[in-house]
Amino acid sequence: MTETLLSDLARRQDFIGMGQSDLSSLRSMASLIERELPGVLDGLYRKIRETPRSRAFFTDNAHMERAKEAQLAHWQRIAKARFDEDYVAHVTKIGTTHARIGLEPSFYIGAYGRILVALMHEIIRDDQPRGILKKLSSHSVDDMAGRIESLTKAVLIEIDLTISAYLDGMDQARLRLQEEQTQRAREDQATVETLGQALSALANGDLTLRIADGAVPERLDALRLHFNQAAVTLQKTIHHISNEAVHIGTNATDIGHGADQLSSRTEQQAAAGEEMSAALGQIAGSVKQTAIETRKTEEMVLVAQREAEHADIIRTDTIAAMTAIESSSQEIGGIITIMNEIAFQTNLLALNASVEAARAGDVGRGFAVVAEEVRALSQRSREAAEAIGRLIAQSDAHVRLGVTKVREAGLALQKVMDQVREISSAVTVIASSAQRQSQSIGELNVAMSDLEQTTMQNAGAAEESAEAVKSLVSTADSLAELVSHFAFSDIGHDPASEGTSPPPAEGRGRPGRMIAGEPHLETSS
């Protein structure tokens, strides 16, 4: 490889006409190049910093300084005309690096053009005559031209080598890319076939199929993992759906029985509600009639209370009259006492008159008769007064007894009035309570009517629920029938569901199947 590169370099040097004289000319400029090149490179990298597209190839200033130091060392090799294996390897590395990082040749050629022009100026300036001799001789001109020519040849050859390496690197990269694309296309095709078989099995209801590790390229392994995970998830989902379909069917059947019983009981409840509503209607009528009768009783009690109050007034008036009679009897008793005293005095006067008449003899006989009549009249007056006194005493006793009885009757009547008032209050409370009970029973009757209507609606809803449950049972059976077409391997289940899993459907319990290597199906052990 090295000999080929060296022979290629020699061929290029021969074609451009670069010989030993050029090498010697380069060596003669080594000190000038080493002296002037740092400043030239400073100007170049200053321009690189000012240009965003060229600056983007450097991470930072330190990276740029390292590149400048490497370029300075490389130019020292050129100035010393050391075009050996290291030089060729270095130039080739520069070209391939430019191809790898995407540095276009225009930047490289422009940079070398700036270096070459700057060095040419320094060569011309270095070869100008000094002092009083300012005219170049033909020998000096030829020597300067030779030096510029040698430098130009060296720069052009390096540019040629670098661009050739750049183009070779681009060709190799293109070939590698084509090979990678071809390989990717083959791998993609194989992957598509593998996935196609897996998806075909999945479409046919086989959930046991898995793509084995290594069956697809590593860059596409995510597809394998996603498919396997999707198959596992789908298998678990279908398995769960299968179990739940059986559970739904069983539960729906139980719910259907319960709905039928609920419908029957609701109808019975509706009938009982009708009977209760009728009974409440009768009770409401009775309570209403009771309220009416109670109101009448309340009115009668009020009348009795008013009569009792009137009787109490009469009693009071009677007591007052009795008291007046008693007072009059006492006054009559006083008058009778006076009459008795008058009769007694009259009797004494009559007796005295008789005595005087007896003394008078015949002259006083007529007066004695009158005195006797007066005495007799006085005696009858006394007897009548005593009789009247006795009658007055009896009347007074009767009056006092009457007053006592009237007072006792007044007390009894007062108690009766108090009891009548209590009865009136109680009857009023009973009447109000009966009225409220009548209203409450009326409201309860309305509520019972609403409850009866709601119960009938519930009965209809229960019948609809029973029909819906029957439809749900049919749907669960259809779902179980659909799930039975899937094949899946046994999977673990939650211990909490032990004993509740349905019996395996046809096609269940099959071992997992794998796609491995070239696209084909295998049964995993």
Short mmCIF file of C-alpha atoms in Angstrom, two decimals:
data_model
loop_
_atom_site.label_atom_id
_atom_site.label_comp_id
_atom_site.label_asym_id
_atom_site.label_seq_id
_atom_site.Cartn_x
_atom_site.Cartn_y
_atom_site.Cartn_z
CA MET A 1 0.00 0.00 0.00
CA THR A 2 2.81 2.41 0.97
CA GLU A 3 4.75 1.62 -2.22
CA THR A 4 1.65 2.29 -4.28
CA LEU A 5 1.19 5.68 -2.61
CA LEU A 6 4.86 6.59 -3.09
CA SER A 7 4.78 5.56 -6.75
CA ASP A 8 1.60 7.57 -7.20
CA LEU A 9 3.37 10.58 -5.65
CA ALA A 10 6.36 10.09 -7.97
CA ARG A 11 4.02 9.91 -10.96
CA ARG A 12 2.39 13.16 -10.00
CA GLN A 13 5.77 14.85 -9.43
CA ASP A 14 6.99 13.64 -12.79
CA PHE A 15 3.87 14.84 -14.60
CA ILE A 16 4.10 18.33 -13.08
CA GLY A 17 7.87 18.42 -13.70
CA MET A 18 9.09 18.48 -10.12
CA GLY A 19 12.70 17.28 -9.86
CA GLN A 20 15.68 17.43 -7.56
CA SER A 21 16.27 21.08 -8.34
CA ASP A 22 12.83 21.86 -7.03
CA LEU A 23 13.55 19.89 -3.86
CA SER A 24 16.78 21.82 -3.41
CA SER A 25 14.95 25.09 -4.04
CA LEU A 26 12.40 24.17 -1.36
CA ARG A 27 15.14 23.38 1.14
CA SER A 28 16.73 26.75 0.40
CA MET A 29 13.46 28.43 1.41
CA ALA A 30 13.07 26.43 4.65
CA SER A 31 14.27 29.22 6.90
CA LEU A 32 12.08 31.79 5.13
CA ILE A 33 9.03 29.52 5.36
CA GLU A 34 9.62 28.68 9.01
CA ARG A 35 10.05 32.38 9.75
CA GLU A 36 7.05 33.71 7.86
CA LEU A 37 4.61 30.81 8.14
CA PRO A 38 3.40 31.45 11.74
CA GLY A 39 2.22 34.94 10.77
CA VAL A 40 0.66 33.61 7.57
CA LEU A 41 -1.23 30.92 9.55
CA ASP A 42 -2.35 33.52 12.09
CA GLY A 43 -3.96 35.49 9.27
CA LEU A 44 -5.52 32.33 7.83
CA TYR A 45 -7.10 31.22 11.12
CA ARG A 46 -8.25 34.74 11.79
CA LYS A 47 -10.18 34.52 8.52
CA ILE A 48 -11.49 31.08 9.54
CA ARG A 49 -12.82 32.57 12.79
CA GLU A 50 -14.55 35.33 10.85
CA THR A 51 -16.26 32.83 8.52
CA PRO A 52 -19.17 30.98 10.24
CA ARG A 53 -19.13 28.01 7.84
CA SER A 54 -15.41 27.34 8.37
CA ARG A 55 -15.53 28.11 12.10
CA ALA A 56 -18.26 25.45 12.53
CA PHE A 57 -15.67 22.68 11.91
CA PHE A 58 -13.85 23.60 15.16
CA THR A 59 -15.24 22.99 18.62
CA ASP A 60 -13.35 25.85 20.30
CA ASN A 61 -10.20 28.02 20.10
CA ALA A 62 -8.05 25.28 21.61
CA HIS A 63 -9.12 22.94 18.81
CA MET A 64 -8.18 25.63 16.29
CA GLU A 65 -4.76 26.13 17.92
CA ARG A 66 -4.03 22.41 17.75
CA ALA A 67 -4.94 22.38 14.06
CA LYS A 68 -2.65 25.36 13.41
CA GLU A 69 0.27 23.68 15.21
CA ALA A 70 -0.26 20.51 13.17
CA GLN A 71 -0.37 22.51 9.95
CA LEU A 72 2.81 24.38 10.90
CA ALA A 73 4.62 21.06 11.48
CA HIS A 74 3.32 19.77 8.14
CA TRP A 75 4.63 22.85 6.28
CA GLN A 76 8.00 22.41 7.94
CA ARG A 77 8.07 18.95 6.37
CA ILE A 78 7.23 20.51 2.97
CA ALA A 79 9.93 23.20 3.40
CA LYS A 80 12.48 20.47 4.04
CA ALA A 81 11.24 18.54 0.96
CA ARG A 82 10.58 15.42 3.05
CA PHE A 83 8.12 13.77 0.67
CA ASP A 84 8.32 10.31 2.26
CA GLU A 85 5.88 7.71 3.60
CA ASP A 86 4.90 9.87 6.60
CA TYR A 87 4.16 12.80 4.29
CA VAL A 88 1.98 10.69 2.00
CA ALA A 89 0.16 9.11 4.98
CA HIS A 90 -0.41 12.51 6.54
CA VAL A 91 -1.78 14.04 3.33
CA THR A 92 -4.01 11.00 2.79
CA LYS A 93 -5.30 11.32 6.35
CA ILE A 94 -6.06 15.00 5.75
CA GLY A 95 -8.11 14.15 2.65
CA THR A 96 -10.04 11.31 4.28
CA THR A 97 -10.68 13.44 7.36
CA HIS A 98 -12.07 16.23 5.20
CA ALA A 99 -14.33 13.69 3.50
CA ARG A 100 -15.45 12.29 6.85
CA ILE A 101 -16.30 15.65 8.45
CA GLY A 102 -17.79 17.08 5.24
CA LEU A 103 -15.21 19.86 4.67
CA GLU A 104 -15.60 20.90 1.06
CA PRO A 105 -12.40 21.16 -1.12
CA SER A 106 -13.13 24.84 -1.74
CA PHE A 107 -12.19 25.67 1.87
CA TYR A 108 -9.00 23.63 1.62
CA ILE A 109 -7.98 25.11 -1.76
CA GLY A 110 -8.81 28.62 -0.55
CA ALA A 111 -6.68 28.14 2.58
CA TYR A 112 -3.70 26.85 0.59
CA GLY A 113 -4.19 29.68 -1.93
CA ARG A 114 -3.93 32.25 0.87
CA ILE A 115 -0.79 30.52 2.25
CA LEU A 116 0.79 30.27 -1.21
CA VAL A 117 0.12 33.91 -2.10
CA ALA A 118 1.48 35.11 1.23
CA LEU A 119 4.65 33.03 0.87
CA MET A 120 5.11 34.24 -2.73
CA HIS A 121 5.02 37.83 -1.51
CA GLU A 122 7.68 36.98 1.07
CA ILE A 123 9.86 35.25 -1.56
CA ILE A 124 9.61 38.23 -3.88
CA ARG A 125 10.32 40.62 -1.05
CA ASP A 126 13.26 38.49 0.09
CA ASP A 127 14.77 38.42 -3.41
CA GLN A 128 14.55 42.17 -4.06
CA PRO A 129 18.04 43.89 -4.29
CA ARG A 130 19.00 46.13 -1.38
CA GLY A 131 21.13 49.23 -1.23
CA ILE A 132 22.11 51.22 -4.33
CA LEU A 133 21.62 48.22 -6.64
CA LYS A 134 17.88 48.09 -7.09
CA LYS A 135 17.71 46.44 -10.46
CA LEU A 136 17.34 42.70 -10.57
CA SER A 137 19.68 40.76 -12.72
CA SER A 138 18.36 38.10 -15.05
CA HIS A 139 19.97 35.50 -12.79
CA SER A 140 18.11 36.82 -9.74
CA VAL A 141 14.81 36.83 -11.60
CA ASP A 142 15.30 33.26 -12.75
CA ASP A 143 16.22 32.18 -9.24
CA MET A 144 13.16 33.87 -7.73
CA ALA A 145 10.91 32.36 -10.41
CA GLY A 146 12.42 28.96 -9.75
CA ARG A 147 11.75 29.23 -6.06
CA ILE A 148 8.15 30.31 -6.65
CA GLU A 149 7.76 27.53 -9.20
CA SER A 150 9.09 24.90 -6.82
CA LEU A 151 6.81 26.10 -4.01
CA THR A 152 3.83 26.19 -6.36
CA LYS A 153 4.52 22.67 -7.61
CA ALA A 154 4.78 21.37 -4.02
CA VAL A 155 1.52 23.07 -3.05
CA LEU A 156 -0.34 21.88 -6.16
CA ILE A 157 0.89 18.31 -5.72
CA GLU A 158 -0.29 18.36 -2.08
CA ILE A 159 -3.65 19.79 -3.12
CA ASP A 160 -3.86 17.09 -5.80
CA LEU A 161 -3.04 14.35 -3.29
CA THR A 162 -5.42 15.73 -0.66
CA ILE A 163 -8.32 16.11 -3.09
CA SER A 164 -7.64 12.63 -4.50
CA ALA A 165 -7.74 11.24 -0.95
CA TYR A 166 -10.88 13.30 -0.34
CA LEU A 167 -12.53 11.88 -3.47
CA ASP A 168 -11.39 8.36 -2.60
CA GLY A 169 -12.83 8.82 0.88
CA MET A 170 -16.08 10.06 -0.61
CA ASP A 171 -16.18 7.09 -3.00
CA GLN A 172 -15.49 4.68 -0.17
CA ALA A 173 -18.12 6.35 1.96
CA ARG A 174 -20.54 6.13 -0.96
CA LEU A 175 -19.75 2.46 -1.45
CA ARG A 176 -20.12 1.79 2.26
CA LEU A 177 -23.40 3.65 2.24
CA GLN A 178 -24.60 1.66 -0.75
CA GLU A 179 -23.53 -1.58 0.90
CA GLU A 180 -25.20 -0.54 4.12
CA GLN A 181 -28.34 0.42 2.24
CA THR A 182 -28.30 -2.88 0.35
CA GLN A 183 -27.75 -4.78 3.58
CA ARG A 184 -30.46 -2.74 5.28
CA ALA A 185 -32.80 -3.44 2.37
CA ARG A 186 -32.16 -7.20 2.72
CA GLU A 187 -32.58 -7.00 6.47
CA ASP A 188 -35.71 -4.88 6.07
CA GLN A 189 -37.14 -7.36 3.57
CA ALA A 190 -36.38 -10.26 5.89
CA THR A 191 -37.87 -8.34 8.80
CA VAL A 192 -40.98 -7.53 6.78
CA GLU A 193 -41.35 -11.22 5.87
CA THR A 194 -40.88 -12.21 9.51
CA LEU A 195 -43.38 -9.64 10.70
CA GLY A 196 -45.68 -10.62 7.84
CA GLN A 197 -45.74 -14.24 8.97
CA ALA A 198 -46.22 -13.18 12.59
CA LEU A 199 -49.03 -10.78 11.70
CA SER A 200 -50.61 -13.38 9.42
CA ALA A 201 -50.66 -15.87 12.30
CA LEU A 202 -52.03 -13.14 14.54
CA ALA A 203 -54.72 -12.32 11.99
CA ASN A 204 -55.69 -16.01 11.95
CA GLY A 205 -56.22 -15.91 15.71
CA ASP A 206 -52.94 -17.58 16.74
CA LEU A 207 -51.78 -15.57 19.74
CA THR A 208 -49.02 -18.04 20.69
CA LEU A 209 -46.58 -16.85 18.01
CA ARG A 210 -43.46 -14.92 19.13
CA ILE A 211 -40.47 -13.56 17.18
CA ALA A 212 -37.29 -15.08 18.62
CA ASP A 213 -34.30 -13.03 19.73
CA GLY A 214 -31.93 -12.53 16.77
CA ALA A 215 -34.61 -13.12 14.15
CA VAL A 216 -34.41 -9.44 13.13
CA PRO A 217 -31.44 -7.02 13.00
CA GLU A 218 -30.51 -5.32 16.22
CA ARG A 219 -31.52 -1.91 14.86
CA LEU A 220 -35.02 -3.31 14.27
CA ASP A 221 -35.16 -5.32 17.46
CA ALA A 222 -37.58 -2.78 18.91
CA LEU A 223 -40.13 -3.99 16.33
CA ARG A 224 -39.67 -7.57 17.56
CA LEU A 225 -40.01 -6.51 21.18
CA HIS A 226 -43.07 -4.39 20.42
CA PHE A 227 -44.72 -7.22 18.45
CA ASN A 228 -44.01 -9.79 21.16
CA GLN A 229 -45.24 -7.40 23.84
CA ALA A 230 -48.33 -6.63 21.77
CA ALA A 231 -48.97 -10.35 21.30
CA VAL A 232 -48.57 -10.99 25.03
CA THR A 233 -50.83 -8.06 25.87
CA LEU A 234 -53.39 -9.13 23.28
CA GLN A 235 -53.27 -12.72 24.54
CA LYS A 236 -53.82 -11.56 28.11
CA THR A 237 -56.60 -9.25 26.95
CA ILE A 238 -58.37 -11.98 24.95
CA HIS A 239 -57.90 -14.41 27.84
CA HIS A 240 -59.35 -11.84 30.21
CA ILE A 241 -62.20 -11.09 27.79
CA SER A 242 -62.92 -14.82 27.54
CA ASN A 243 -63.09 -15.17 31.31
CA GLU A 244 -65.12 -12.02 31.68
CA ALA A 245 -67.52 -13.11 28.92
CA VAL A 246 -68.31 -16.25 30.92
CA HIS A 247 -68.58 -14.22 34.12
CA ILE A 248 -70.81 -11.68 32.40
CA GLY A 249 -73.01 -14.46 31.05
CA THR A 250 -73.31 -16.08 34.48
CA ASN A 251 -73.89 -12.80 36.28
CA ALA A 252 -76.34 -11.65 33.61
CA THR A 253 -78.32 -14.87 34.05
CA ASP A 254 -78.42 -14.33 37.81
CA ILE A 255 -79.41 -10.71 37.25
CA GLY A 256 -82.12 -11.90 34.85
CA HIS A 257 -83.59 -14.19 37.49
CA GLY A 258 -83.40 -11.38 40.01
CA ALA A 259 -85.03 -8.99 37.54
CA ASP A 260 -87.87 -11.46 36.94
CA GLN A 261 -88.39 -11.84 40.68
CA LEU A 262 -88.19 -8.07 41.09
CA SER A 263 -90.79 -7.60 38.37
CA SER A 264 -93.12 -10.12 40.05
CA ARG A 265 -92.62 -8.59 43.48
CA THR A 266 -93.11 -5.12 42.05
CA GLU A 267 -96.44 -6.18 40.57
CA GLN A 268 -97.45 -7.63 43.94
CA GLN A 269 -96.32 -4.43 45.60
CA ALA A 270 -98.39 -2.44 43.11
CA ALA A 271 -101.48 -4.53 43.94
CA ALA A 272 -100.84 -4.10 47.65
CA GLY A 273 -100.40 -0.38 47.04
CA GLU A 274 -103.80 -0.24 45.36
CA GLU A 275 -105.40 -1.98 48.35
CA MET A 276 -103.58 0.30 50.77
CA SER A 277 -104.63 3.34 48.76
CA ALA A 278 -108.28 2.20 48.92
CA ALA A 279 -107.99 1.58 52.67
CA LEU A 280 -106.43 5.00 53.15
CA GLY A 281 -109.32 6.48 51.18
CA GLN A 282 -111.80 4.89 53.57
CA ILE A 283 -109.77 5.99 56.59
CA ALA A 284 -109.57 9.49 55.15
CA GLY A 285 -113.38 9.53 54.82
CA SER A 286 -113.85 8.28 58.37
CA VAL A 287 -111.38 10.77 59.78
CA LYS A 288 -113.03 13.56 57.82
CA GLN A 289 -116.47 12.56 59.21
CA THR A 290 -114.93 12.34 62.68
CA ALA A 291 -113.55 15.83 62.24
CA ILE A 292 -117.01 17.08 61.24
CA GLU A 293 -118.68 15.38 64.23
CA THR A 294 -115.95 16.66 66.51
CA ARG A 295 -116.53 20.16 65.22
CA LYS A 296 -120.28 19.78 65.95
CA THR A 297 -119.47 18.48 69.44
CA GLU A 298 -117.20 21.46 69.94
CA GLU A 299 -120.07 23.78 68.99
CA MET A 300 -122.47 21.94 71.38
CA VAL A 301 -119.93 22.19 74.18
CA LEU A 302 -119.62 25.91 73.51
CA VAL A 303 -123.45 26.22 73.74
CA ALA A 304 -123.43 24.22 76.98
CA GLN A 305 -120.65 26.44 78.28
CA ARG A 306 -122.66 29.56 77.47
CA GLU A 307 -125.78 28.04 79.18
CA ALA A 308 -123.71 27.12 82.21
CA GLU A 309 -122.35 30.66 82.38
CA HIS A 310 -125.95 31.96 82.11
CA ALA A 311 -127.04 29.57 84.90
CA ASP A 312 -124.19 30.85 87.01
CA ILE A 313 -125.49 34.37 86.50
CA ILE A 314 -128.98 33.22 87.55
CA ARG A 315 -127.44 31.49 90.58
CA THR A 316 -125.74 34.70 91.55
CA ASP A 317 -129.00 36.62 91.15
CA THR A 318 -130.85 33.94 93.18
CA ILE A 319 -128.34 34.18 96.00
CA ALA A 320 -128.74 37.95 95.95
CA ALA A 321 -132.56 37.59 96.06
CA MET A 322 -132.33 35.04 98.89
CA THR A 323 -130.05 37.38 100.75
CA ALA A 324 -132.59 40.19 100.27
CA ILE A 325 -135.42 37.90 101.48
CA GLU A 326 -133.35 36.96 104.50
CA SER A 327 -132.74 40.62 105.22
CA SER A 328 -136.48 41.38 104.81
CA SER A 329 -137.31 38.46 107.12
CA GLN A 330 -135.00 39.91 109.72
CA GLU A 331 -136.70 43.29 109.38
CA ILE A 332 -140.13 41.61 109.65
CA GLY A 333 -138.88 39.82 112.78
CA GLY A 334 -138.01 43.23 114.25
CA ILE A 335 -141.46 44.55 113.37
CA ILE A 336 -143.09 41.48 115.00
CA THR A 337 -141.04 42.11 118.13
CA ILE A 338 -142.38 45.66 118.19
CA MET A 339 -145.90 44.31 117.63
CA ASN A 340 -145.41 41.89 120.54
CA GLU A 341 -144.28 44.75 122.74
CA ILE A 342 -147.26 46.86 121.62
CA ALA A 343 -149.62 43.92 122.34
CA PHE A 344 -148.01 43.49 125.72
CA GLN A 345 -148.40 47.19 126.55
CA THR A 346 -151.93 47.17 125.18
CA ASN A 347 -152.70 44.17 127.35
CA LEU A 348 -151.30 45.99 130.37
CA LEU A 349 -153.34 49.08 129.55
CA ALA A 350 -156.46 46.93 129.09
CA LEU A 351 -155.78 45.27 132.42
CA ASN A 352 -155.33 48.65 134.12
CA ALA A 353 -158.50 49.88 132.41
CA SER A 354 -160.41 46.86 133.75
CA VAL A 355 -159.13 47.52 137.23
CA GLU A 356 -160.14 51.14 137.01
CA ALA A 357 -163.52 50.21 135.56
CA ALA A 358 -164.10 47.83 138.45
CA ARG A 359 -163.37 50.58 140.85
CA ALA A 360 -165.77 52.85 139.12
CA GLY A 361 -168.61 50.39 139.51
CA ASP A 362 -171.53 50.73 137.24
CA VAL A 363 -170.13 53.88 135.77
CA GLY A 364 -167.08 52.03 134.60
CA ARG A 365 -168.85 48.87 133.46
CA GLY A 366 -168.99 49.92 129.83
CA PHE A 367 -165.40 51.00 129.95
CA ALA A 368 -164.56 47.57 131.46
CA VAL A 369 -166.23 45.87 128.49
CA VAL A 370 -164.15 47.95 126.11
CA ALA A 371 -161.04 47.26 128.13
CA GLU A 372 -161.82 43.54 127.96
CA GLU A 373 -162.24 43.70 124.20
CA VAL A 374 -159.02 45.62 123.90
CA ARG A 375 -157.24 43.06 126.05
CA ALA A 376 -158.73 40.23 123.97
CA LEU A 377 -157.69 42.04 120.78
CA SER A 378 -154.21 42.56 122.22
CA GLN A 379 -154.05 38.88 123.07
CA ARG A 380 -155.02 37.87 119.53
CA SER A 381 -152.53 40.37 118.13
CA ARG A 382 -149.86 38.82 120.29
CA GLU A 383 -150.81 35.34 119.24
CA ALA A 384 -150.88 36.42 115.58
CA ALA A 385 -147.50 38.11 115.98
CA GLU A 386 -146.11 34.97 117.59
CA ALA A 387 -147.55 32.87 114.73
CA ILE A 388 -146.12 35.28 112.18
CA GLY A 389 -142.81 35.17 114.07
CA ARG A 390 -142.79 31.43 113.90
CA LEU A 391 -143.58 31.55 110.19
CA ILE A 392 -140.95 34.22 109.67
CA ALA A 393 -138.43 32.08 111.62
CA GLN A 394 -139.31 29.06 109.50
CA SER A 395 -139.12 31.19 106.35
CA ASP A 396 -135.79 32.60 107.49
CA ALA A 397 -134.49 29.07 108.14
CA HIS A 398 -135.77 28.00 104.74
CA VAL A 399 -134.18 31.07 103.17
CA ARG A 400 -130.87 30.35 104.84
CA LEU A 401 -131.11 26.71 103.75
CA GLY A 402 -132.00 27.89 100.25
CA VAL A 403 -129.03 30.26 100.23
CA THR A 404 -126.76 27.42 101.34
CA LYS A 405 -128.16 25.08 98.71
CA VAL A 406 -127.91 27.76 96.07
CA ARG A 407 -124.29 28.38 97.03
CA GLU A 408 -123.60 24.63 96.93
CA ALA A 409 -125.34 24.53 93.56
CA GLY A 410 -123.19 27.48 92.51
CA LEU A 411 -120.03 25.62 93.49
CA ALA A 412 -121.22 22.52 91.65
CA LEU A 413 -122.16 24.66 88.69
CA GLN A 414 -118.72 26.30 88.81
CA LYS A 415 -117.11 22.86 88.72
CA VAL A 416 -119.39 21.94 85.85
CA MET A 417 -118.35 25.13 84.05
CA ASP A 418 -114.67 24.34 84.66
CA GLN A 419 -115.20 20.81 83.35
CA VAL A 420 -117.15 22.21 80.40
CA ARG A 421 -114.24 24.55 79.66
CA GLU A 422 -111.78 21.64 79.90
CA ILE A 423 -114.04 19.55 77.69
CA SER A 424 -114.29 22.48 75.29
CA SER A 425 -110.49 22.81 75.17
CA ALA A 426 -110.09 19.05 74.74
CA VAL A 427 -112.76 18.97 72.04
CA THR A 428 -111.05 21.92 70.31
CA VAL A 429 -107.70 20.07 70.42
CA ILE A 430 -109.40 16.90 69.19
CA ALA A 431 -111.10 18.83 66.40
CA SER A 432 -107.81 20.46 65.33
CA SER A 433 -106.00 17.12 65.55
CA ALA A 434 -108.76 15.45 63.56
CA GLN A 435 -108.50 18.20 60.95
CA ARG A 436 -104.73 17.77 60.75
CA GLN A 437 -105.10 13.99 60.60
CA SER A 438 -107.60 14.42 57.81
CA GLN A 439 -105.14 16.63 55.90
CA SER A 440 -102.22 14.26 56.63
CA ILE A 441 -104.19 11.24 55.52
CA GLY A 442 -105.21 13.16 52.40
CA GLU A 443 -101.55 13.92 51.67
CA LEU A 444 -100.64 10.30 52.48
CA ASN A 445 -103.35 9.18 50.07
CA VAL A 446 -101.83 11.39 47.35
CA ALA A 447 -98.36 10.03 48.20
CA MET A 448 -99.69 6.49 48.01
CA SER A 449 -101.16 7.29 44.60
CA ASP A 450 -97.76 8.60 43.47
CA LEU A 451 -96.06 5.55 45.02
CA GLU A 452 -98.51 3.31 43.22
CA GLN A 453 -97.72 5.03 39.93
CA THR A 454 -93.97 4.85 40.64
CA THR A 455 -94.31 1.17 41.52
CA MET A 456 -96.04 0.53 38.22
CA GLN A 457 -93.25 2.38 36.44
CA ASN A 458 -90.68 0.32 38.37
CA ALA A 459 -92.50 -2.82 37.30
CA GLY A 460 -92.22 -1.70 33.68
CA ALA A 461 -88.55 -0.83 34.20
CA ALA A 462 -87.94 -4.23 35.80
CA GLU A 463 -89.46 -5.93 32.77
CA GLU A 464 -87.27 -3.81 30.48
CA SER A 465 -84.23 -4.69 32.64
CA ALA A 466 -85.07 -8.37 32.33
CA GLU A 467 -85.21 -8.01 28.54
CA ALA A 468 -81.91 -6.06 28.55
CA VAL A 469 -80.27 -8.76 30.67
CA LYS A 470 -81.44 -11.40 28.23
CA SER A 471 -79.86 -9.36 25.44
CA LEU A 472 -76.67 -9.06 27.54
CA VAL A 473 -76.57 -12.84 28.01
CA SER A 474 -76.91 -13.27 24.25
CA THR A 475 -74.12 -10.73 23.67
CA ALA A 476 -71.85 -12.48 26.20
CA ASP A 477 -72.47 -15.80 24.45
CA SER A 478 -71.60 -14.21 21.10
CA LEU A 479 -68.44 -12.69 22.60
CA ALA A 480 -67.40 -16.06 24.04
CA GLU A 481 -68.00 -17.62 20.62
CA LEU A 482 -65.76 -15.00 18.96
CA VAL A 483 -63.01 -15.42 21.57
CA SER A 484 -63.06 -19.21 21.14
CA HIS A 485 -61.57 -18.74 17.65
CA PHE A 486 -58.33 -17.40 19.19
CA ALA A 487 -55.50 -19.74 20.16
CA PHE A 488 -53.29 -18.75 23.08
CA SER A 489 -50.95 -20.47 25.48
CA ASP A 490 -51.61 -20.93 29.18
CA ILE A 491 -50.81 -17.80 31.12
CA GLY A 492 -50.54 -17.14 34.81
CA HIS A 493 -53.44 -15.57 36.59
CA ASP A 494 -54.04 -13.77 39.82
CA PRO A 495 -54.30 -16.24 42.72
CA ALA A 496 -57.25 -14.24 43.90
CA SER A 497 -59.19 -15.50 40.88
CA GLU A 498 -58.38 -19.15 41.59
CA GLY A 499 -61.36 -21.34 40.89
CA THR A 500 -63.20 -18.65 38.93
CA SER A 501 -61.53 -19.14 35.56
CA PRO A 502 -63.71 -20.73 32.89
CA PRO A 503 -62.77 -24.07 31.32
CA PRO A 504 -60.30 -23.72 28.42
CA ALA A 505 -61.95 -23.05 25.10
CA GLU A 506 -61.05 -25.02 22.01
CA GLY A 507 -57.55 -24.10 20.85
CA ARG A 508 -56.34 -22.95 24.26
CA GLY A 509 -53.37 -24.29 26.17
CA ARG A 510 -51.12 -24.57 23.12
CA PRO A 511 -47.39 -24.05 23.69
CA GLY A 512 -45.87 -20.74 22.55
CA ARG A 513 -44.53 -20.69 18.97
CA MET A 514 -41.44 -18.79 17.80
CA ILE A 515 -40.10 -17.28 14.58
CA ALA A 516 -36.31 -17.62 14.60
CA GLY A 517 -33.50 -17.26 12.03
CA GLU A 518 -34.79 -17.26 8.50
CA PRO A 519 -38.51 -16.47 8.45
CA HIS A 520 -40.26 -19.74 9.30
CA LEU A 521 -42.43 -21.03 12.10
CA GLU A 522 -41.19 -23.33 14.85
CA THR A 523 -42.81 -24.71 17.97
CA SER A 524 -40.94 -23.67 21.08
CA SER A 525 -40.02 -26.35 23.55
#
